[in-house]
């Protein structure tokens, strides 16, 4: 197991390195620069700014200087927000985005697994079609539609819940979490249904039923563990996706998270910010994929025996 | 076995409980407006997270609101008339035919650490604002001052040659290149504000852009409010300053600024009384708000013009008759009525009407017959032989709608084919500055209320000209003759002459004058609509007795 993890970690390093290099040169190849503005910038001012941000150096020197800073954990000063470092902005937004992603994932799992398992118990009946159709709608419904709808109903007409902010007013975390979690709940529902159907058709389940175990015990004790492997494998990329993709929800609900900076940085040509967020999120994605692979392997008895035999 | 299954169930129940506990604690509670009206706190939708608060480093509208609450310039603008009135300077005198201005600083003007605001603080700050290493985008605001431009470009190294002197603690003498009637107005622009030298030097060099001197606890300012909290992308809180010289006038106890980037969410926040004031109003909501009795919607003309920039070196728009034909075939009234929901004023020239009493000449109007005739004279009768034309605009739905409407007007009136192309913001800026376009969308928002701010765009090789328009007589009018005019009337007559020349050549197609659009809670008083959309928070009061119209609740 340890060797598996180590080899995966080693594979991750060149991946992240390629991401850094490609991003570094791609953002600089894009037309327009961080200091272009609607009102023309005087050439002297532009030179002074470029000197302050070391953009006057040759590109390869900038690249190596950036790699040097990176090894020290320095992501550089933001172009758009003078006086703030990219590190500072990332770490102010990350806890919020992570918390939002965590709740969204929790909601996705609770709704998704329940619906998926429920549907799998009586495949191709109404009990299957209704939750699965709802799940399809959930997948298709974009968060920029669901969010405002929820706001309209629960925030403005019913006045039950706050409609924006994060942690300022009690209850303001509910609507964004549901909005972000809904699409993932739908995926989880479909994955857990598929996983459960496969497991429920296997011999050991028939044995368990033959022993006279009540159905709910067959499901929770025997089937769920194997049936949820596809869901677990999905969780890593899902959580990374939630972190990187919360932009829309953060904008709708005015949440001070990471997603807004990530997207705006590209529009602003905020080179250090684009690089910082990309490097940071790609590292997270690689790590979460690894974690979910390990968890899926641990849940799957066949793979687990390979690891414990140490012959992987 | 049953135990383990039960544990599983308990775990699930635990998860649900955890989730509910974390998310809930429910109830929307007292609104910001209700608590704000009780405690004298204004909740202000500020549009976006500011880049920062350093007056010589940042640019932008949200930054302007924050900086002008924290700092005060030598002069401020009267919120109703926009004419200058005393700020840090109690009064000022002109001498040498307006070339020398002596500012007499208020001896009661204080930094928030209790120190007096002195004339030498201004000398130091203007040195910083102009210093080439600072990289101040608005350095040019001070270019009317003798040698300021040369110093800013690094041609002069000695700041003492720049025309600003502290005669004593409260007397500041400024020498200008030529009389500059709008110079006093510029004293209300944040790029000319003083900063507290010792505070900046505590955190770095004079010209550093990256130091944390503007953070809570570090910043020293001289305005009506002091910074008390800055939570990135959440809010910026300010409290009334006890040391501000005109503190008795200040009614608010504090202000909370919110970064309200999403205009739709901002409007919703207003409706549930989380905000007293919104920065903008979504276009599709405006007709609904207009219908209301006692509407909180306030719209006023704004010092900005929306226009199409023409590259006069590219055929077919290198022909002045084609340019005139295109401009005359735009039905601006219809555009304003249908696409813009009456939120703009049709424009027939570059300077907005009533720019401190100046009205631009109108040389043409919507005239499709004349437009067709001009196009025929240019060699394209009924659009025959038309080589095609492309309009570029930066990707935004509002710009697309206008481009589509104009494309259709030109097709139906002139029978010519137009393509429209959107470009991402920085790509678009690059196309415009490289003059890689035939027709490009453009907007210009004035920095100060004076026709000069619009007309000097089109001087030969002006950085924002981008049209290829060049006329030595025009340059002479704007650069030499208008600044030397003795009276306002004489000066405006020269501007009118220049603007007439400009609109005869039509290097731009003016489309509309902007308006400012806000939702203002009825409890808020002292916010006056004006051309600069300029708000001075020291005049704002809150009246808890006044509520939103019932239909909005």
PDB file of C-alpha atoms in Angstrom, chain A residues 31-42 44-45 47-49 52-53 77-85 88-89 92-93 96 99 102-103 106-107 110 113-114 148 151-152 155-157 159-174 177-178 211 213 216-217 220-222 225 248 251-257 260-261 264 266-269, chain B residues 1-2 4-6 9 12 15-16 18-19 22-30 32 49-52 57-58 63 132-140 143 152-155 207-212 215 230 232-234 259-263 265-266 268-272 274 285 424-430 433 441-447 453 462-464 552-553:
ATOM      1  CA  UNK A  31      -2.944  38.980 -25.855  1.00  0.00           C
ATOM      2  CA  UNK A  32      -3.037  41.952 -23.507  1.00  0.00           C
ATOM      3  CA  UNK A  33      -1.190  42.328 -20.243  1.00  0.00           C
ATOM      4  CA  UNK A  34      -2.009  42.965 -16.607  1.00  0.00           C
ATOM      5  CA  UNK A  35      -1.476  46.714 -16.948  1.00  0.00           C
ATOM      6  CA  UNK A  36      -3.609  47.331 -20.030  1.00  0.00           C
ATOM      7  CA  UNK A  37      -6.561  49.491 -19.128  1.00  0.00           C
ATOM      8  CA  UNK A  38      -9.307  51.347 -20.932  1.00  0.00           C
ATOM      9  CA  UNK A  39      -7.543  54.624 -20.282  1.00  0.00           C
ATOM     10  CA  UNK A  40      -4.134  54.417 -21.866  1.00  0.00           C
ATOM     11  CA  UNK A  41      -1.215  53.812 -19.508  1.00  0.00           C
ATOM     12  CA  UNK A  42       1.715  56.148 -20.063  1.00  0.00           C
ATOM     13  CA  UNK A  44       6.881  55.523 -18.392  1.00  0.00           C
ATOM     14  CA  UNK A  45       4.307  54.298 -15.911  1.00  0.00           C
ATOM     15  CA  UNK A  47       7.835  50.532 -17.537  1.00  0.00           C
ATOM     16  CA  UNK A  48       7.865  51.384 -13.836  1.00  0.00           C
ATOM     17  CA  UNK A  49       5.119  48.845 -13.145  1.00  0.00           C
ATOM     18  CA  UNK A  52       8.213  46.510  -9.914  1.00  0.00           C
ATOM     19  CA  UNK A  53       6.805  43.123 -10.948  1.00  0.00           C
ATOM     20  CA  UNK A  77       2.375  39.601  -5.286  1.00  0.00           C
ATOM     21  CA  UNK A  78      -1.004  39.927  -6.987  1.00  0.00           C
ATOM     22  CA  UNK A  79      -1.132  42.283  -9.973  1.00  0.00           C
ATOM     23  CA  UNK A  80      -4.752  43.174  -9.501  1.00  0.00           C
ATOM     24  CA  UNK A  81      -4.622  43.709  -5.745  1.00  0.00           C
ATOM     25  CA  UNK A  82      -1.411  45.609  -5.032  1.00  0.00           C
ATOM     26  CA  UNK A  83      -0.342  45.164  -1.457  1.00  0.00           C
ATOM     27  CA  UNK A  84      -1.685  41.618  -1.224  1.00  0.00           C
ATOM     28  CA  UNK A  85       0.240  38.456  -1.956  1.00  0.00           C
ATOM     29  CA  UNK A  88      -2.713  35.741   1.382  1.00  0.00           C
ATOM     30  CA  UNK A  89      -5.639  35.864  -1.035  1.00  0.00           C
ATOM     31  CA  UNK A  92      -8.340  33.943   2.894  1.00  0.00           C
ATOM     32  CA  UNK A  93     -10.612  32.278   0.328  1.00  0.00           C
ATOM     33  CA  UNK A  96     -14.605  29.396   2.828  1.00  0.00           C
ATOM     34  CA  UNK A  99     -16.275  24.661   3.891  1.00  0.00           C
ATOM     35  CA  UNK A 102     -17.601  20.123   2.314  1.00  0.00           C
ATOM     36  CA  UNK A 103     -21.264  20.911   2.986  1.00  0.00           C
ATOM     37  CA  UNK A 106     -22.199  16.072   2.470  1.00  0.00           C
ATOM     38  CA  UNK A 107     -25.525  17.056   0.951  1.00  0.00           C
ATOM     39  CA  UNK A 110     -26.850  12.123   1.878  1.00  0.00           C
ATOM     40  CA  UNK A 113     -26.687   7.667  -1.747  1.00  0.00           C
ATOM     41  CA  UNK A 114     -30.163   7.473  -0.257  1.00  0.00           C
ATOM     42  CA  UNK A 148     -31.618  32.155  -8.109  1.00  0.00           C
ATOM     43  CA  UNK A 151     -33.229  32.440  -3.503  1.00  0.00           C
ATOM     44  CA  UNK A 152     -36.523  33.554  -4.963  1.00  0.00           C
ATOM     45  CA  UNK A 155     -35.218  34.015   0.439  1.00  0.00           C
ATOM     46  CA  UNK A 156     -37.651  36.486  -1.057  1.00  0.00           C
ATOM     47  CA  UNK A 157     -41.142  34.941  -1.034  1.00  0.00           C
ATOM     48  CA  UNK A 159     -38.312  34.896   3.793  1.00  0.00           C
ATOM     49  CA  UNK A 160     -36.987  31.819   5.570  1.00  0.00           C
ATOM     50  CA  UNK A 161     -33.347  32.079   4.677  1.00  0.00           C
ATOM     51  CA  UNK A 162     -30.745  34.765   3.988  1.00  0.00           C
ATOM     52  CA  UNK A 163     -29.811  35.156   0.335  1.00  0.00           C
ATOM     53  CA  UNK A 164     -26.179  36.137   0.414  1.00  0.00           C
ATOM     54  CA  UNK A 165     -23.041  36.215   2.481  1.00  0.00           C
ATOM     55  CA  UNK A 166     -21.176  33.527   4.328  1.00  0.00           C
ATOM     56  CA  UNK A 167     -21.228  33.208   8.094  1.00  0.00           C
ATOM     57  CA  UNK A 168     -22.500  36.752   8.609  1.00  0.00           C
ATOM     58  CA  UNK A 169     -26.154  35.880   9.284  1.00  0.00           C
ATOM     59  CA  UNK A 170     -27.297  32.539  10.751  1.00  0.00           C
ATOM     60  CA  UNK A 171     -28.512  30.227   8.012  1.00  0.00           C
ATOM     61  CA  UNK A 172     -26.776  31.981   5.131  1.00  0.00           C
ATOM     62  CA  UNK A 173     -24.799  28.828   4.343  1.00  0.00           C
ATOM     63  CA  UNK A 174     -27.815  26.690   3.537  1.00  0.00           C
ATOM     64  CA  UNK A 177     -24.523  24.523  -0.081  1.00  0.00           C
ATOM     65  CA  UNK A 178     -27.686  23.036  -1.536  1.00  0.00           C
ATOM     66  CA  UNK A 211     -29.721 -17.032   5.425  1.00  0.00           C
ATOM     67  CA  UNK A 213     -31.275 -11.700   6.924  1.00  0.00           C
ATOM     68  CA  UNK A 216     -32.211  -3.603   5.261  1.00  0.00           C
ATOM     69  CA  UNK A 217     -29.368  -5.499   6.888  1.00  0.00           C
ATOM     70  CA  UNK A 220     -26.473  -1.745   4.858  1.00  0.00           C
ATOM     71  CA  UNK A 221     -24.113  -4.489   5.963  1.00  0.00           C
ATOM     72  CA  UNK A 222     -23.255  -6.385   2.783  1.00  0.00           C
ATOM     73  CA  UNK A 225     -19.743  -1.336   1.045  1.00  0.00           C
ATOM     74  CA  UNK A 248     -20.886  30.402 -10.059  1.00  0.00           C
ATOM     75  CA  UNK A 251     -20.891  34.822  -7.368  1.00  0.00           C
ATOM     76  CA  UNK A 252     -24.635  34.289  -6.941  1.00  0.00           C
ATOM     77  CA  UNK A 253     -24.438  34.300  -3.165  1.00  0.00           C
ATOM     78  CA  UNK A 254     -21.590  36.822  -2.801  1.00  0.00           C
ATOM     79  CA  UNK A 255     -19.407  34.318  -0.977  1.00  0.00           C
ATOM     80  CA  UNK A 256     -15.826  35.384  -0.256  1.00  0.00           C
ATOM     81  CA  UNK A 257     -14.291  32.179  -1.583  1.00  0.00           C
ATOM     82  CA  UNK A 260     -14.195  34.229  -7.857  1.00  0.00           C
ATOM     83  CA  UNK A 261     -10.507  35.041  -7.741  1.00  0.00           C
ATOM     84  CA  UNK A 264     -11.311  36.901 -12.471  1.00  0.00           C
ATOM     85  CA  UNK A 266      -7.703  35.087 -15.967  1.00  0.00           C
ATOM     86  CA  UNK A 267      -9.727  38.077 -17.164  1.00  0.00           C
ATOM     87  CA  UNK A 268      -7.391  40.485 -15.410  1.00  0.00           C
ATOM     88  CA  UNK A 269      -4.239  38.791 -16.724  1.00  0.00           C
TER      89      UNK A 269
ATOM     90  CA  UNK B   1     -23.721  -7.846  13.261  1.00  0.00           C
ATOM     91  CA  UNK B   2     -26.860  -5.969  14.174  1.00  0.00           C
ATOM     92  CA  UNK B   4     -22.516  -2.815  13.396  1.00  0.00           C
ATOM     93  CA  UNK B   5     -25.485  -2.089  11.229  1.00  0.00           C
ATOM     94  CA  UNK B   6     -26.906   0.088  13.965  1.00  0.00           C
ATOM     95  CA  UNK B   9     -27.335   4.003  11.029  1.00  0.00           C
ATOM     96  CA  UNK B  12     -25.799   8.449   9.185  1.00  0.00           C
ATOM     97  CA  UNK B  15     -24.038  13.121   9.729  1.00  0.00           C
ATOM     98  CA  UNK B  16     -27.487  14.561   9.195  1.00  0.00           C
ATOM     99  CA  UNK B  18     -23.958  17.566  11.999  1.00  0.00           C
ATOM    100  CA  UNK B  19     -25.058  19.031   8.689  1.00  0.00           C
ATOM    101  CA  UNK B  22     -23.602  23.480  10.870  1.00  0.00           C
ATOM    102  CA  UNK B  23     -25.957  24.967   8.375  1.00  0.00           C
ATOM    103  CA  UNK B  24     -28.864  25.986  10.518  1.00  0.00           C
ATOM    104  CA  UNK B  25     -29.158  28.039  13.609  1.00  0.00           C
ATOM    105  CA  UNK B  26     -31.766  29.411  11.311  1.00  0.00           C
ATOM    106  CA  UNK B  27     -33.839  32.548  11.042  1.00  0.00           C
ATOM    107  CA  UNK B  28     -33.057  35.562   8.897  1.00  0.00           C
ATOM    108  CA  UNK B  29     -33.073  37.923  11.939  1.00  0.00           C
ATOM    109  CA  UNK B  30     -32.987  41.715  11.985  1.00  0.00           C
ATOM    110  CA  UNK B  32     -28.970  45.350   8.116  1.00  0.00           C
ATOM    111  CA  UNK B  49     -13.683  44.221  -3.970  1.00  0.00           C
ATOM    112  CA  UNK B  50     -11.248  47.129  -4.162  1.00  0.00           C
ATOM    113  CA  UNK B  51      -7.761  46.598  -5.528  1.00  0.00           C
ATOM    114  CA  UNK B  52      -6.514  48.379  -2.444  1.00  0.00           C
ATOM    115  CA  UNK B  57      -1.509  53.035  -6.506  1.00  0.00           C
ATOM    116  CA  UNK B  58      -5.077  51.962  -7.220  1.00  0.00           C
ATOM    117  CA  UNK B  63     -11.703  52.348  -4.756  1.00  0.00           C
ATOM    118  CA  UNK B 132       8.477  57.409 -11.957  1.00  0.00           C
ATOM    119  CA  UNK B 133       9.053  54.359  -9.734  1.00  0.00           C
ATOM    120  CA  UNK B 134       5.633  54.580  -8.092  1.00  0.00           C
ATOM    121  CA  UNK B 135       3.917  53.669 -11.349  1.00  0.00           C
ATOM    122  CA  UNK B 136       0.858  55.798 -10.573  1.00  0.00           C
ATOM    123  CA  UNK B 137      -1.625  55.401 -13.439  1.00  0.00           C
ATOM    124  CA  UNK B 138      -3.150  58.760 -12.562  1.00  0.00           C
ATOM    125  CA  UNK B 139       0.142  60.673 -12.350  1.00  0.00           C
ATOM    126  CA  UNK B 140      -1.075  62.793 -15.265  1.00  0.00           C
ATOM    127  CA  UNK B 143       0.709  67.345 -15.076  1.00  0.00           C
ATOM    128  CA  UNK B 152       7.204  61.849 -13.860  1.00  0.00           C
ATOM    129  CA  UNK B 153       8.977  60.789 -17.035  1.00  0.00           C
ATOM    130  CA  UNK B 154      12.344  60.814 -15.325  1.00  0.00           C
ATOM    131  CA  UNK B 155      13.643  63.792 -17.327  1.00  0.00           C
ATOM    132  CA  UNK B 207       7.598  54.486  -3.978  1.00  0.00           C
ATOM    133  CA  UNK B 208       6.733  50.926  -2.831  1.00  0.00           C
ATOM    134  CA  UNK B 209       3.429  49.570  -4.090  1.00  0.00           C
ATOM    135  CA  UNK B 210       3.237  46.412  -2.033  1.00  0.00           C
ATOM    136  CA  UNK B 211       3.508  47.454   1.603  1.00  0.00           C
ATOM    137  CA  UNK B 212       0.730  46.786   4.118  1.00  0.00           C
ATOM    138  CA  UNK B 215      -4.271  47.612   6.429  1.00  0.00           C
ATOM    139  CA  UNK B 230     -11.372  44.794   6.122  1.00  0.00           C
ATOM    140  CA  UNK B 232     -11.380  40.315   1.925  1.00  0.00           C
ATOM    141  CA  UNK B 233     -14.407  39.914  -0.352  1.00  0.00           C
ATOM    142  CA  UNK B 234     -16.831  40.233   2.595  1.00  0.00           C
ATOM    143  CA  UNK B 259     -18.306  44.016  -2.730  1.00  0.00           C
ATOM    144  CA  UNK B 260     -21.490  43.485  -4.753  1.00  0.00           C
ATOM    145  CA  UNK B 261     -20.155  42.221  -8.051  1.00  0.00           C
ATOM    146  CA  UNK B 262     -23.283  40.351  -9.028  1.00  0.00           C
ATOM    147  CA  UNK B 263     -25.835  43.027  -9.869  1.00  0.00           C
ATOM    148  CA  UNK B 265     -27.752  39.549  -6.131  1.00  0.00           C
ATOM    149  CA  UNK B 266     -27.199  43.160  -5.178  1.00  0.00           C
ATOM    150  CA  UNK B 268     -32.047  41.069  -4.092  1.00  0.00           C
ATOM    151  CA  UNK B 269     -29.997  42.206  -1.108  1.00  0.00           C
ATOM    152  CA  UNK B 270     -31.619  45.604  -1.410  1.00  0.00           C
ATOM    153  CA  UNK B 271     -35.086  44.099  -1.467  1.00  0.00           C
ATOM    154  CA  UNK B 272     -34.526  42.115   1.731  1.00  0.00           C
ATOM    155  CA  UNK B 274     -29.446  44.073   3.555  1.00  0.00           C
ATOM    156  CA  UNK B 285     -35.716  45.454 -13.200  1.00  0.00           C
ATOM    157  CA  UNK B 424     -12.373  39.144 -24.437  1.00  0.00           C
ATOM    158  CA  UNK B 425     -11.588  42.355 -22.502  1.00  0.00           C
ATOM    159  CA  UNK B 426      -7.791  42.347 -22.686  1.00  0.00           C
ATOM    160  CA  UNK B 427      -7.806  41.162 -26.297  1.00  0.00           C
ATOM    161  CA  UNK B 428     -10.177  43.987 -27.135  1.00  0.00           C
ATOM    162  CA  UNK B 429      -7.970  46.546 -25.340  1.00  0.00           C
ATOM    163  CA  UNK B 430      -5.036  45.229 -27.324  1.00  0.00           C
ATOM    164  CA  UNK B 433      -4.469  50.237 -28.779  1.00  0.00           C
ATOM    165  CA  UNK B 441     -17.038  50.065 -29.097  1.00  0.00           C
ATOM    166  CA  UNK B 442     -15.713  52.560 -26.621  1.00  0.00           C
ATOM    167  CA  UNK B 443     -16.783  54.369 -23.498  1.00  0.00           C
ATOM    168  CA  UNK B 444     -15.185  57.334 -21.822  1.00  0.00           C
ATOM    169  CA  UNK B 445     -15.918  58.386 -18.273  1.00  0.00           C
ATOM    170  CA  UNK B 446     -14.707  61.837 -17.278  1.00  0.00           C
ATOM    171  CA  UNK B 447     -12.220  62.249 -14.440  1.00  0.00           C
ATOM    172  CA  UNK B 453     -11.424  65.939 -20.422  1.00  0.00           C
ATOM    173  CA  UNK B 462      -3.202  61.319 -27.935  1.00  0.00           C
ATOM    174  CA  UNK B 463      -2.892  58.012 -26.083  1.00  0.00           C
ATOM    175  CA  UNK B 464      -6.642  57.469 -26.148  1.00  0.00           C
ATOM    176  CA  UNK B 552     -41.113  45.416  -2.390  1.00  0.00           C
ATOM    177  CA  UNK B 553     -41.348  43.646   0.951  1.00  0.00           C
TER     178      UNK B 553
END
